[in-house]
XYZ file of C-alpha atoms in Angstrom:
337
model
C -5.298 14.398 -15.552
C -3.645 16.880 -13.183
C -6.593 19.287 -13.266
C -9.038 16.446 -12.558
C -7.558 16.018 -9.035
C -8.106 12.266 -9.150
C -6.995 10.711 -5.855
C -5.478 7.654 -7.497
C -3.405 9.636 -10.014
C 0.132 9.551 -8.663
C 2.664 10.789 -11.253
C 6.252 9.887 -10.549
C 7.560 13.311 -11.560
C 6.799 17.014 -11.222
C 5.877 18.985 -14.350
C 7.684 22.356 -14.172
C 5.767 25.537 -15.064
C 2.528 23.590 -15.534
C 0.466 24.265 -17.657
C 2.502 26.945 -19.480
C 5.282 24.555 -20.497
C 2.743 22.252 -22.178
C 1.032 25.178 -23.950
C 4.409 26.422 -25.169
C 5.223 22.962 -26.539
C 1.888 22.789 -28.363
C 2.310 26.192 -30.032
C 5.948 25.639 -31.013
C 5.023 22.265 -32.575
C 2.670 24.041 -35.004
C 5.321 26.647 -35.773
C 7.916 23.957 -36.485
C 5.531 22.160 -38.875
C 5.015 25.394 -40.806
C 8.760 26.063 -40.804
C 9.402 22.622 -42.368
C 7.532 23.633 -45.549
C 4.259 23.075 -47.381
C 4.593 19.313 -47.619
C 4.599 18.510 -43.873
C 2.072 21.280 -43.202
C -0.446 19.951 -45.770
C 0.077 16.398 -44.500
C -0.628 17.509 -40.901
C -3.762 19.389 -41.992
C -5.002 16.348 -43.941
C -4.382 14.119 -40.921
C -6.358 16.476 -38.666
C -9.257 16.632 -41.154
C -9.305 12.835 -41.482
C -9.399 12.432 -37.678
C -12.284 14.891 -37.356
C -14.304 13.184 -40.127
C -13.621 9.709 -38.687
C -14.735 10.811 -35.228
C -17.832 12.682 -36.422
C -19.198 9.971 -38.713
C -18.058 6.806 -36.871
C -16.421 7.021 -33.424
C -18.918 9.476 -31.954
C -21.734 6.915 -32.172
C -19.733 3.914 -30.936
C -17.612 5.265 -28.101
C -18.825 6.325 -24.682
C -16.916 9.464 -23.669
C -15.463 9.117 -20.227
C -12.273 9.701 -18.285
C -10.475 12.440 -16.420
C -12.712 15.140 -17.900
C -15.549 13.842 -15.682
C -13.422 14.462 -12.628
C -12.671 17.980 -13.821
C -16.389 18.665 -14.181
C -16.965 16.941 -10.821
C -15.444 20.026 -9.271
C -18.481 21.812 -10.689
C -20.897 19.184 -9.363
C -21.040 16.763 -12.279
C -20.522 12.995 -12.212
C -17.186 11.186 -11.970
C -15.902 8.135 -13.782
C -15.367 5.500 -11.082
C -13.754 3.031 -13.495
C -10.863 5.421 -14.071
C -10.172 5.514 -10.319
C -9.902 1.726 -10.268
C -7.722 1.637 -13.378
C -5.266 4.136 -11.910
C -5.149 2.197 -8.646
C -4.277 -0.918 -10.664
C -1.448 1.025 -12.340
C -0.202 2.052 -8.900
C -0.176 -1.622 -7.888
C 1.921 -2.480 -10.937
C 4.392 0.347 -10.241
C 4.771 -0.676 -6.592
C 6.159 1.332 -3.708
C 8.644 4.129 -4.115
C 12.045 4.097 -2.464
C 11.638 5.426 1.050
C 7.974 4.463 1.460
C 7.706 3.177 5.053
C 5.630 0.091 4.270
C 7.946 -2.436 5.939
C 8.319 -0.308 9.074
C 4.552 0.147 9.226
C 3.972 -3.616 9.059
C 6.588 -4.317 11.734
C 4.951 -1.810 14.106
C 1.388 -2.904 13.255
C -1.000 -4.024 15.980
C -2.378 -7.540 15.468
C -5.785 -8.616 16.806
C -6.856 -12.242 16.492
C -10.531 -13.041 17.048
C -10.665 -16.781 17.694
C -14.057 -17.543 19.190
C -15.130 -13.983 19.926
C -18.131 -12.641 18.034
C -18.305 -8.898 17.502
C -20.333 -6.548 15.345
C -18.659 -4.562 12.589
C -19.309 -1.196 14.226
C -17.965 -2.429 17.569
C -14.829 -3.688 15.841
C -14.286 -0.331 14.116
C -14.790 1.424 17.445
C -12.306 -0.872 19.217
C -9.604 -0.427 16.562
C -10.193 3.325 16.427
C -9.761 3.527 20.187
C -6.449 1.662 19.941
C -5.122 3.854 17.132
C -6.302 7.140 18.649
C -4.582 6.264 21.945
C -1.261 6.146 20.085
C -1.711 9.526 18.394
C -1.091 12.784 20.198
C -4.386 14.641 20.151
C -6.120 11.705 18.469
C -9.913 11.719 18.388
C -11.694 8.369 18.653
C -14.934 9.415 16.958
C -13.131 11.116 14.085
C -11.303 7.881 13.315
C -14.551 5.909 13.450
C -16.079 8.305 10.919
C -12.975 8.065 8.698
C -13.066 4.268 8.588
C -16.803 4.153 7.896
C -16.680 6.726 5.116
C -17.273 5.407 1.570
C -15.004 6.829 -1.155
C -14.711 6.568 -4.933
C -11.924 3.992 -4.876
C -13.739 1.536 -2.592
C -14.981 -0.575 -5.555
C -11.327 -1.446 -6.286
C -10.928 -2.790 -2.744
C -13.647 -5.424 -3.000
C -11.806 -8.678 -2.274
C -13.608 -11.812 -1.018
C -13.529 -12.124 2.803
C -11.065 -9.204 3.087
C -11.809 -5.586 3.929
C -9.380 -2.665 3.677
C -10.519 0.391 5.633
C -8.473 3.558 5.553
C -8.539 6.979 7.119
C -6.502 10.140 7.612
C -5.316 12.071 10.635
C -3.610 15.463 10.859
C -1.712 14.519 14.027
C -0.104 11.382 12.627
C 3.647 11.317 12.021
C 3.924 8.020 10.117
C 1.393 5.567 8.614
C -0.190 3.137 11.062
C -1.734 -0.268 10.441
C -3.981 -2.492 12.542
C -4.630 -6.025 11.277
C -7.596 -8.083 12.486
C -8.078 -11.765 11.669
C -11.182 -13.702 12.636
C -11.795 -17.445 12.742
C -15.553 -17.159 12.227
C -15.678 -13.816 10.441
C -17.379 -10.486 11.087
C -20.563 -9.509 9.263
C -19.900 -6.232 7.434
C -22.862 -4.323 5.934
C -22.509 -3.582 2.209
C -24.661 -1.721 -0.270
C -24.594 -2.413 -4.001
C -26.969 -0.048 -5.709
C -30.343 -0.476 -4.047
C -29.435 -3.885 -2.582
C -28.250 -4.090 1.024
C -26.584 -7.213 2.380
C -23.762 -8.392 4.631
C -20.370 -9.874 3.764
C -18.560 -12.249 6.088
C -15.077 -10.759 6.498
C -12.223 -12.736 8.052
C -9.356 -10.258 7.522
C -9.502 -6.516 8.179
C -6.807 -3.958 7.442
C -7.213 -0.591 9.153
C -4.787 1.838 7.511
C -4.215 5.338 8.850
C -2.142 7.978 7.112
C -1.405 11.713 7.292
C -3.965 14.041 5.755
C -1.358 15.906 3.688
C 0.068 12.796 1.958
C -2.767 10.975 0.152
C -0.460 9.616 -2.563
C 1.544 7.639 -0.011
C -1.666 6.138 1.335
C -2.664 5.069 -2.160
C 0.692 3.408 -2.783
C 0.374 1.527 0.502
C -3.187 0.547 -0.419
C -1.972 -0.770 -3.759
C 0.705 -2.837 -1.997
C -1.893 -4.279 0.414
C -4.069 -5.252 -2.547
C -1.069 -6.958 -4.123
C -0.540 -8.992 -0.939
C -4.159 -10.045 -0.421
C -4.364 -11.255 -4.015
C -1.939 -14.051 -3.161
C -3.367 -17.529 -3.633
C -5.088 -18.863 -0.486
C -4.332 -15.561 1.292
C -7.259 -15.651 3.746
C -6.713 -19.253 4.847
C -2.962 -18.785 5.199
C -2.977 -15.561 7.206
C -5.795 -16.739 9.484
C -3.904 -19.949 10.241
C -0.859 -18.046 11.506
C -0.904 -17.947 15.316
C 2.401 -16.133 15.789
C 2.616 -12.338 15.478
C 6.153 -12.447 14.105
C 5.240 -14.987 11.407
C 2.191 -12.971 10.388
C 4.262 -9.821 9.916
C 6.897 -11.729 7.987
C 4.139 -13.063 5.740
C 3.119 -9.472 5.005
C 6.643 -8.299 4.133
C 8.458 -8.639 0.826
C 10.315 -11.946 0.623
C 13.418 -10.241 -0.720
C 13.234 -7.464 1.864
C 13.485 -9.415 5.093
C 15.345 -12.285 6.667
C 14.821 -14.216 9.906
C 17.766 -15.488 11.941
C 17.462 -17.967 14.809
C 20.370 -17.628 17.228
C 21.841 -21.007 18.139
C 25.149 -22.392 19.339
C 27.421 -24.110 16.795
C 25.787 -22.273 13.894
C 26.580 -19.273 11.708
C 24.713 -17.048 14.187
C 26.492 -18.142 17.375
C 28.773 -15.062 17.383
C 25.643 -12.863 17.763
C 24.673 -14.458 21.087
C 25.261 -12.326 24.213
C 25.940 -9.224 22.149
C 24.064 -5.937 22.102
C 22.671 -4.791 18.765
C 24.922 -1.716 18.737
C 27.934 -4.021 18.829
C 26.913 -5.931 15.693
C 27.842 -4.703 12.215
C 25.075 -5.280 9.683
C 24.886 -3.779 6.155
C 23.910 -0.091 6.217
C 20.683 -0.595 4.265
C 19.097 -3.065 6.726
C 17.353 -2.666 10.058
C 16.606 -5.066 12.912
C 12.813 -4.854 13.034
C 11.892 -7.156 15.904
C 13.239 -9.801 18.242
C 11.124 -12.744 19.382
C 12.154 -14.222 22.719
C 10.006 -17.282 23.413
C 6.440 -15.933 23.190
C 7.397 -12.284 23.668
C 8.016 -9.733 20.905
C 10.721 -7.201 21.806
C 11.166 -3.770 20.256
C 14.863 -3.700 19.347
C 17.104 -0.931 20.677
C 20.822 -0.352 20.562
C 21.294 -1.833 24.029
C 19.081 -4.899 23.376
C 21.085 -7.989 24.384
C 20.609 -10.986 22.084
C 20.306 -14.379 23.734
C 20.432 -17.943 22.511
C 17.081 -18.976 21.063
C 16.121 -15.441 19.994
C 14.563 -15.081 16.554
C 15.705 -11.848 14.908
C 13.781 -10.341 11.984
C 15.741 -7.957 9.764
C 14.252 -5.798 7.009
C 15.939 -3.665 4.391
C 16.938 -3.291 0.757
C 17.277 -6.488 -1.321
C 21.046 -6.009 -1.703
C 21.667 -5.930 2.053
C 19.239 -8.792 2.723
C 20.957 -10.875 0.049
C 24.318 -10.272 1.742
C 22.913 -11.486 5.078
C 21.381 -14.516 3.386
C 24.745 -15.445 1.892
C 26.487 -14.983 5.249
C 24.059 -16.765 7.566
C 21.643 -18.951 5.609
C 23.485 -20.191 2.527
C 26.653 -21.032 4.451
C 24.571 -22.913 7.047
C 22.899 -24.941 4.295
C 26.270 -25.743 2.732
C 27.525 -27.055 6.099
C 24.608 -29.455 6.422
C 25.113 -30.991 2.998
Protein backbone atom coordinates (compact mmCIF):
# COMPACT_ATOMS: atom_id res chain seq x y z
CA UNK A 1 0.00 0.00 0.00
CA UNK A 2 2.78 2.45 0.87
CA UNK A 3 4.73 1.74 -2.32
CA UNK A 4 1.60 2.21 -4.44
CA UNK A 5 1.52 5.95 -3.53
CA UNK A 6 -2.28 5.98 -3.54
CA UNK A 7 -3.53 9.50 -2.80
CA UNK A 8 -6.39 8.31 -0.63
CA UNK A 9 -4.23 6.05 1.55
CA UNK A 10 -3.75 7.96 4.79
CA UNK A 11 -2.26 5.75 7.53
CA UNK A 12 -2.61 7.08 11.04
CA UNK A 13 0.93 6.09 12.02
CA UNK A 14 4.49 6.08 10.72
CA UNK A 15 6.19 2.72 10.08
CA UNK A 16 9.79 2.99 11.35
CA UNK A 17 12.63 1.61 9.20
CA UNK A 18 10.22 0.73 6.38
CA UNK A 19 10.51 -1.73 4.64
CA UNK A 20 13.39 -3.36 6.57
CA UNK A 21 11.39 -3.76 9.78
CA UNK A 22 8.68 -5.69 7.91
CA UNK A 23 11.26 -7.89 6.14
CA UNK A 24 12.93 -8.62 9.47
CA UNK A 25 9.58 -9.63 10.97
CA UNK A 26 8.86 -11.96 8.05
CA UNK A 27 12.22 -13.74 8.28
CA UNK A 28 12.16 -14.08 12.07
CA UNK A 29 8.64 -15.56 11.89
CA UNK A 30 9.96 -18.44 9.77
CA UNK A 31 12.89 -18.93 12.13
CA UNK A 32 10.58 -19.04 15.15
CA UNK A 33 8.37 -21.68 13.47
CA UNK A 34 11.42 -23.86 12.86
CA UNK A 35 12.63 -23.29 16.42
CA UNK A 36 9.26 -24.51 17.78
CA UNK A 37 9.87 -28.01 16.36
CA UNK A 38 8.78 -30.31 13.55
CA UNK A 39 5.10 -30.27 14.43
CA UNK A 40 4.44 -26.53 13.91
CA UNK A 41 6.84 -26.45 10.95
CA UNK A 42 5.07 -29.31 9.11
CA UNK A 43 1.68 -27.75 9.89
CA UNK A 44 2.81 -24.39 8.44
CA UNK A 45 4.17 -26.09 5.31
CA UNK A 46 0.92 -28.03 4.85
CA UNK A 47 -1.09 -24.82 5.24
CA UNK A 48 1.04 -23.06 2.61
CA UNK A 49 0.69 -25.99 0.18
CA UNK A 50 -3.09 -26.09 0.71
CA UNK A 51 -3.36 -22.34 0.02
CA UNK A 52 -1.33 -22.64 -3.18
CA UNK A 53 -3.41 -25.59 -4.45
CA UNK A 54 -6.70 -23.85 -3.56
CA UNK A 55 -5.64 -20.70 -5.38
CA UNK A 56 -4.28 -22.49 -8.45
CA UNK A 57 -7.24 -24.80 -9.03
CA UNK A 58 -10.14 -22.61 -7.80
CA UNK A 59 -9.56 -18.96 -6.82
CA UNK A 60 -7.44 -18.07 -9.84
CA UNK A 61 -10.39 -18.59 -12.20
CA UNK A 62 -13.02 -16.86 -10.05
CA UNK A 63 -11.27 -13.81 -8.64
CA UNK A 64 -10.27 -10.70 -10.55
CA UNK A 65 -6.86 -9.59 -9.29
CA UNK A 66 -6.86 -5.94 -8.41
CA UNK A 67 -5.75 -3.54 -5.70
CA UNK A 68 -2.71 -1.58 -4.64
CA UNK A 69 -0.42 -3.57 -6.94
CA UNK A 70 -2.03 -1.76 -9.91
CA UNK A 71 -1.00 1.55 -8.43
CA UNK A 72 2.54 0.29 -7.98
CA UNK A 73 2.67 -0.72 -11.64
CA UNK A 74 1.01 2.60 -12.54
CA UNK A 75 4.33 4.19 -11.74
CA UNK A 76 5.61 2.19 -14.70
CA UNK A 77 2.71 3.26 -16.93
CA UNK A 78 0.19 0.51 -16.24
CA UNK A 79 -3.46 0.89 -15.24
CA UNK A 80 -4.76 1.79 -11.77
CA UNK A 81 -7.66 0.40 -9.80
CA UNK A 82 -10.09 3.30 -9.38
CA UNK A 83 -12.38 1.34 -7.06
CA UNK A 84 -9.62 1.10 -4.46
CA UNK A 85 -9.29 4.90 -4.44
CA UNK A 86 -13.00 5.22 -3.67
CA UNK A 87 -12.89 2.52 -1.00
CA UNK A 88 -10.01 4.22 0.81
CA UNK A 89 -11.79 7.57 0.63
CA UNK A 90 -14.82 5.91 2.25
CA UNK A 91 -12.55 4.60 5.03
CA UNK A 92 -11.23 8.13 5.52
CA UNK A 93 -14.82 9.36 5.88
CA UNK A 94 -15.48 6.75 8.56
CA UNK A 95 -12.30 7.66 10.47
CA UNK A 96 -13.12 11.38 10.36
CA UNK A 97 -10.83 14.32 10.95
CA UNK A 98 -7.72 14.16 13.06
CA UNK A 99 -7.20 16.34 16.11
CA UNK A 100 -5.81 19.65 14.93
CA UNK A 101 -7.28 19.52 11.42
CA UNK A 102 -8.45 23.09 10.72
CA UNK A 103 -11.83 22.17 9.25
CA UNK A 104 -13.94 24.34 11.57
CA UNK A 105 -11.66 27.36 11.11
CA UNK A 106 -11.75 26.87 7.34
CA UNK A 107 -15.56 26.84 7.32
CA UNK A 108 -15.78 29.94 9.51
CA UNK A 109 -13.45 31.86 7.17
CA UNK A 110 -15.07 30.51 3.99
CA UNK A 111 -16.42 32.87 1.35
CA UNK A 112 -20.12 32.36 0.57
CA UNK A 113 -21.62 33.18 -2.84
CA UNK A 114 -25.38 32.92 -3.34
CA UNK A 115 -26.68 32.92 -6.91
CA UNK A 116 -30.37 33.76 -6.64
CA UNK A 117 -31.56 34.73 -10.10
CA UNK A 118 -28.16 35.06 -11.76
CA UNK A 119 -27.34 32.63 -14.55
CA UNK A 120 -23.68 31.85 -15.14
CA UNK A 121 -21.73 29.25 -17.07
CA UNK A 122 -19.63 26.69 -15.24
CA UNK A 123 -16.34 27.99 -16.61
CA UNK A 124 -17.24 31.58 -15.70
CA UNK A 125 -18.09 30.46 -12.17
CA UNK A 126 -14.76 28.65 -11.81
CA UNK A 127 -12.97 31.74 -13.10
CA UNK A 128 -14.82 34.03 -10.67
CA UNK A 129 -14.09 31.82 -7.64
CA UNK A 130 -10.47 31.37 -8.70
CA UNK A 131 -10.07 35.13 -8.95
CA UNK A 132 -11.44 35.54 -5.42
CA UNK A 133 -9.19 32.86 -3.95
CA UNK A 134 -6.05 33.96 -5.80
CA UNK A 135 -6.55 37.54 -4.56
CA UNK A 136 -6.25 36.25 -0.99
CA UNK A 137 -3.04 34.31 -1.60
CA UNK A 138 0.34 35.99 -1.75
CA UNK A 139 1.70 35.29 -5.21
CA UNK A 140 -1.52 33.53 -6.22
CA UNK A 141 -2.05 32.83 -9.90
CA UNK A 142 -5.61 33.01 -11.23
CA UNK A 143 -5.11 30.75 -14.25
CA UNK A 144 -3.27 28.11 -12.23
CA UNK A 145 -6.24 27.84 -9.88
CA UNK A 146 -8.65 27.57 -12.80
CA UNK A 147 -6.60 24.68 -14.19
CA UNK A 148 -6.47 23.01 -10.75
CA UNK A 149 -10.24 23.12 -10.30
CA UNK A 150 -10.92 21.84 -13.82
CA UNK A 151 -8.46 18.97 -13.58
CA UNK A 152 -9.98 15.46 -13.37
CA UNK A 153 -8.35 13.06 -10.89
CA UNK A 154 -8.71 9.40 -9.93
CA UNK A 155 -10.85 10.07 -6.87
CA UNK A 156 -13.46 12.17 -8.69
CA UNK A 157 -15.83 9.18 -9.11
CA UNK A 158 -16.19 9.11 -5.30
CA UNK A 159 -17.33 12.74 -5.33
CA UNK A 160 -20.34 12.21 -7.58
CA UNK A 161 -23.26 13.42 -5.47
CA UNK A 162 -26.58 14.55 -7.01
CA UNK A 163 -26.73 18.35 -7.54
CA UNK A 164 -23.48 18.85 -5.58
CA UNK A 165 -19.98 19.34 -6.95
CA UNK A 166 -16.75 19.31 -4.93
CA UNK A 167 -13.82 20.86 -6.79
CA UNK A 168 -10.39 20.93 -5.21
CA UNK A 169 -6.96 22.25 -6.00
CA UNK A 170 -3.52 22.87 -4.53
CA UNK A 171 -1.33 25.93 -4.15
CA UNK A 172 2.28 26.22 -2.98
CA UNK A 173 1.74 29.71 -1.54
CA UNK A 174 -1.18 28.78 0.69
CA UNK A 175 -0.73 28.80 4.47
CA UNK A 176 -4.02 27.17 5.51
CA UNK A 177 -6.87 25.42 3.63
CA UNK A 178 -9.41 27.73 2.00
CA UNK A 179 -13.02 27.07 1.06
CA UNK A 180 -15.47 28.91 -1.19
CA UNK A 181 -19.10 27.77 -1.13
CA UNK A 182 -21.52 28.60 -3.95
CA UNK A 183 -25.26 27.94 -3.78
CA UNK A 184 -27.59 28.51 -6.71
CA UNK A 185 -31.37 28.74 -6.81
CA UNK A 186 -31.65 27.60 -10.43
CA UNK A 187 -28.43 25.62 -10.71
CA UNK A 188 -25.36 25.78 -12.93
CA UNK A 189 -24.92 23.40 -15.86
CA UNK A 190 -21.65 21.51 -15.35
CA UNK A 191 -20.25 19.44 -18.25
CA UNK A 192 -19.60 15.78 -17.37
CA UNK A 193 -18.17 12.87 -19.30
CA UNK A 194 -18.98 9.25 -18.51
CA UNK A 195 -17.05 7.04 -20.86
CA UNK A 196 -17.90 8.15 -24.37
CA UNK A 197 -21.08 9.95 -23.27
CA UNK A 198 -20.98 13.71 -22.70
CA UNK A 199 -23.78 15.50 -20.88
CA UNK A 200 -24.45 18.25 -18.35
CA UNK A 201 -25.46 18.04 -14.69
CA UNK A 202 -27.46 20.77 -12.99
CA UNK A 203 -25.47 21.65 -9.87
CA UNK A 204 -26.95 23.77 -7.08
CA UNK A 205 -24.11 23.56 -4.53
CA UNK A 206 -20.40 23.96 -5.29
CA UNK A 207 -17.51 23.51 -2.88
CA UNK A 208 -14.18 24.93 -4.03
CA UNK A 209 -11.49 23.56 -1.71
CA UNK A 210 -7.90 24.76 -1.85
CA UNK A 211 -5.05 23.22 0.10
CA UNK A 212 -1.24 23.29 0.28
CA UNK A 213 0.63 21.22 -2.27
CA UNK A 214 2.78 19.50 0.37
CA UNK A 215 -0.16 18.22 2.48
CA UNK A 216 -2.44 16.08 0.27
CA UNK A 217 -3.55 13.87 3.17
CA UNK A 218 -5.12 16.83 4.96
CA UNK A 219 -7.02 17.72 1.80
CA UNK A 220 -8.35 14.18 1.57
CA UNK A 221 -9.53 14.22 5.17
CA UNK A 222 -11.31 17.52 4.56
CA UNK A 223 -12.83 16.09 1.37
CA UNK A 224 -14.08 13.08 3.31
CA UNK A 225 -15.67 15.37 5.90
CA UNK A 226 -17.38 17.41 3.15
CA UNK A 227 -18.77 14.20 1.66
CA UNK A 228 -20.08 13.24 5.09
CA UNK A 229 -21.90 16.59 5.34
CA UNK A 230 -23.44 16.57 1.87
CA UNK A 231 -24.80 13.07 2.44
CA UNK A 232 -27.19 14.48 5.05
CA UNK A 233 -30.85 13.99 4.20
CA UNK A 234 -32.30 16.89 2.17
CA UNK A 235 -28.86 18.57 2.16
CA UNK A 236 -29.28 20.51 -1.10
CA UNK A 237 -32.72 21.90 -0.27
CA UNK A 238 -31.70 22.83 3.27
CA UNK A 239 -28.44 24.61 2.48
CA UNK A 240 -29.93 26.47 -0.50
CA UNK A 241 -32.80 27.72 1.65
CA UNK A 242 -30.43 29.34 4.15
CA UNK A 243 -30.20 33.08 3.45
CA UNK A 244 -27.91 33.97 6.34
CA UNK A 245 -24.14 33.47 6.09
CA UNK A 246 -23.79 32.70 9.79
CA UNK A 247 -26.53 30.05 9.70
CA UNK A 248 -25.02 28.43 6.63
CA UNK A 249 -21.62 28.11 8.30
CA UNK A 250 -23.20 26.76 11.46
CA UNK A 251 -25.00 24.17 9.33
CA UNK A 252 -21.62 23.07 7.97
CA UNK A 253 -19.99 22.71 11.40
CA UNK A 254 -20.19 19.77 13.78
CA UNK A 255 -23.20 20.07 16.08
CA UNK A 256 -21.11 19.15 19.10
CA UNK A 257 -18.30 21.50 18.10
CA UNK A 258 -20.07 24.84 18.07
CA UNK A 259 -22.58 26.87 20.00
CA UNK A 260 -24.44 30.09 19.21
CA UNK A 261 -25.20 32.65 21.91
CA UNK A 262 -27.59 35.57 21.46
CA UNK A 263 -26.74 38.41 23.84
CA UNK A 264 -29.84 39.75 25.58
CA UNK A 265 -30.69 41.56 28.80
CA UNK A 266 -32.15 39.53 31.68
CA UNK A 267 -30.68 36.29 30.33
CA UNK A 268 -27.68 34.08 31.06
CA UNK A 269 -25.66 36.09 28.52
CA UNK A 270 -26.36 39.58 29.86
CA UNK A 271 -22.99 39.78 31.67
CA UNK A 272 -21.25 39.51 28.25
CA UNK A 273 -22.85 42.72 26.96
CA UNK A 274 -20.54 45.76 26.71
CA UNK A 275 -17.45 43.65 27.30
CA UNK A 276 -14.47 43.10 25.03
CA UNK A 277 -13.66 39.52 24.08
CA UNK A 278 -10.30 39.67 25.86
CA UNK A 279 -12.14 40.39 29.10
CA UNK A 280 -14.29 37.25 28.90
CA UNK A 281 -13.07 33.90 30.23
CA UNK A 282 -14.14 30.99 28.04
CA UNK A 283 -12.81 27.40 28.25
CA UNK A 284 -9.30 27.08 26.78
CA UNK A 285 -10.34 24.66 24.03
CA UNK A 286 -12.92 26.97 22.40
CA UNK A 287 -12.65 29.95 20.08
CA UNK A 288 -15.03 32.78 19.19
CA UNK A 289 -15.36 32.27 15.44
CA UNK A 290 -17.66 35.09 14.37
CA UNK A 291 -20.00 37.77 15.65
CA UNK A 292 -23.17 38.73 13.79
CA UNK A 293 -24.36 42.27 14.43
CA UNK A 294 -27.67 42.79 12.63
CA UNK A 295 -26.86 41.91 9.00
CA UNK A 296 -23.09 42.31 9.36
CA UNK A 297 -20.58 39.54 10.09
CA UNK A 298 -17.66 40.71 12.23
CA UNK A 299 -14.26 39.05 12.46
CA UNK A 300 -13.69 38.75 16.21
CA UNK A 301 -10.58 40.26 17.80
CA UNK A 302 -9.47 40.72 21.37
CA UNK A 303 -10.74 44.30 21.44
CA UNK A 304 -14.12 43.48 19.81
CA UNK A 305 -16.84 44.99 22.01
CA UNK A 306 -19.96 42.83 22.35
CA UNK A 307 -23.30 44.61 22.23
CA UNK A 308 -26.85 43.64 23.05
CA UNK A 309 -28.41 41.73 20.16
CA UNK A 310 -25.09 40.31 18.93
CA UNK A 311 -25.09 36.64 17.94
CA UNK A 312 -21.79 35.01 18.90
CA UNK A 313 -20.68 31.73 17.31
CA UNK A 314 -18.13 29.72 19.28
CA UNK A 315 -16.31 26.63 18.00
CA UNK A 316 -14.05 24.20 19.80
CA UNK A 317 -13.68 20.76 21.34
CA UNK A 318 -16.86 18.96 22.46
CA UNK A 319 -15.86 19.17 26.14
CA UNK A 320 -15.55 22.97 26.09
CA UNK A 321 -18.71 23.40 24.00
CA UNK A 322 -20.62 21.18 26.41
CA UNK A 323 -19.48 23.36 29.33
CA UNK A 324 -20.76 26.48 27.55
CA UNK A 325 -24.04 24.75 26.76
CA UNK A 326 -24.53 23.89 30.42
CA UNK A 327 -23.69 27.45 31.49
CA UNK A 328 -25.72 29.44 28.97
CA UNK A 329 -28.30 27.26 27.24
CA UNK A 330 -29.38 24.60 29.73
CA UNK A 331 -29.68 27.06 32.61
CA UNK A 332 -31.74 29.39 30.39
CA UNK A 333 -34.09 26.53 29.50
CA UNK A 334 -34.46 25.59 33.17
CA UNK A 335 -35.45 29.19 34.00
CA UNK A 336 -38.23 29.18 31.42
CA UNK A 337 -39.80 25.98 32.71
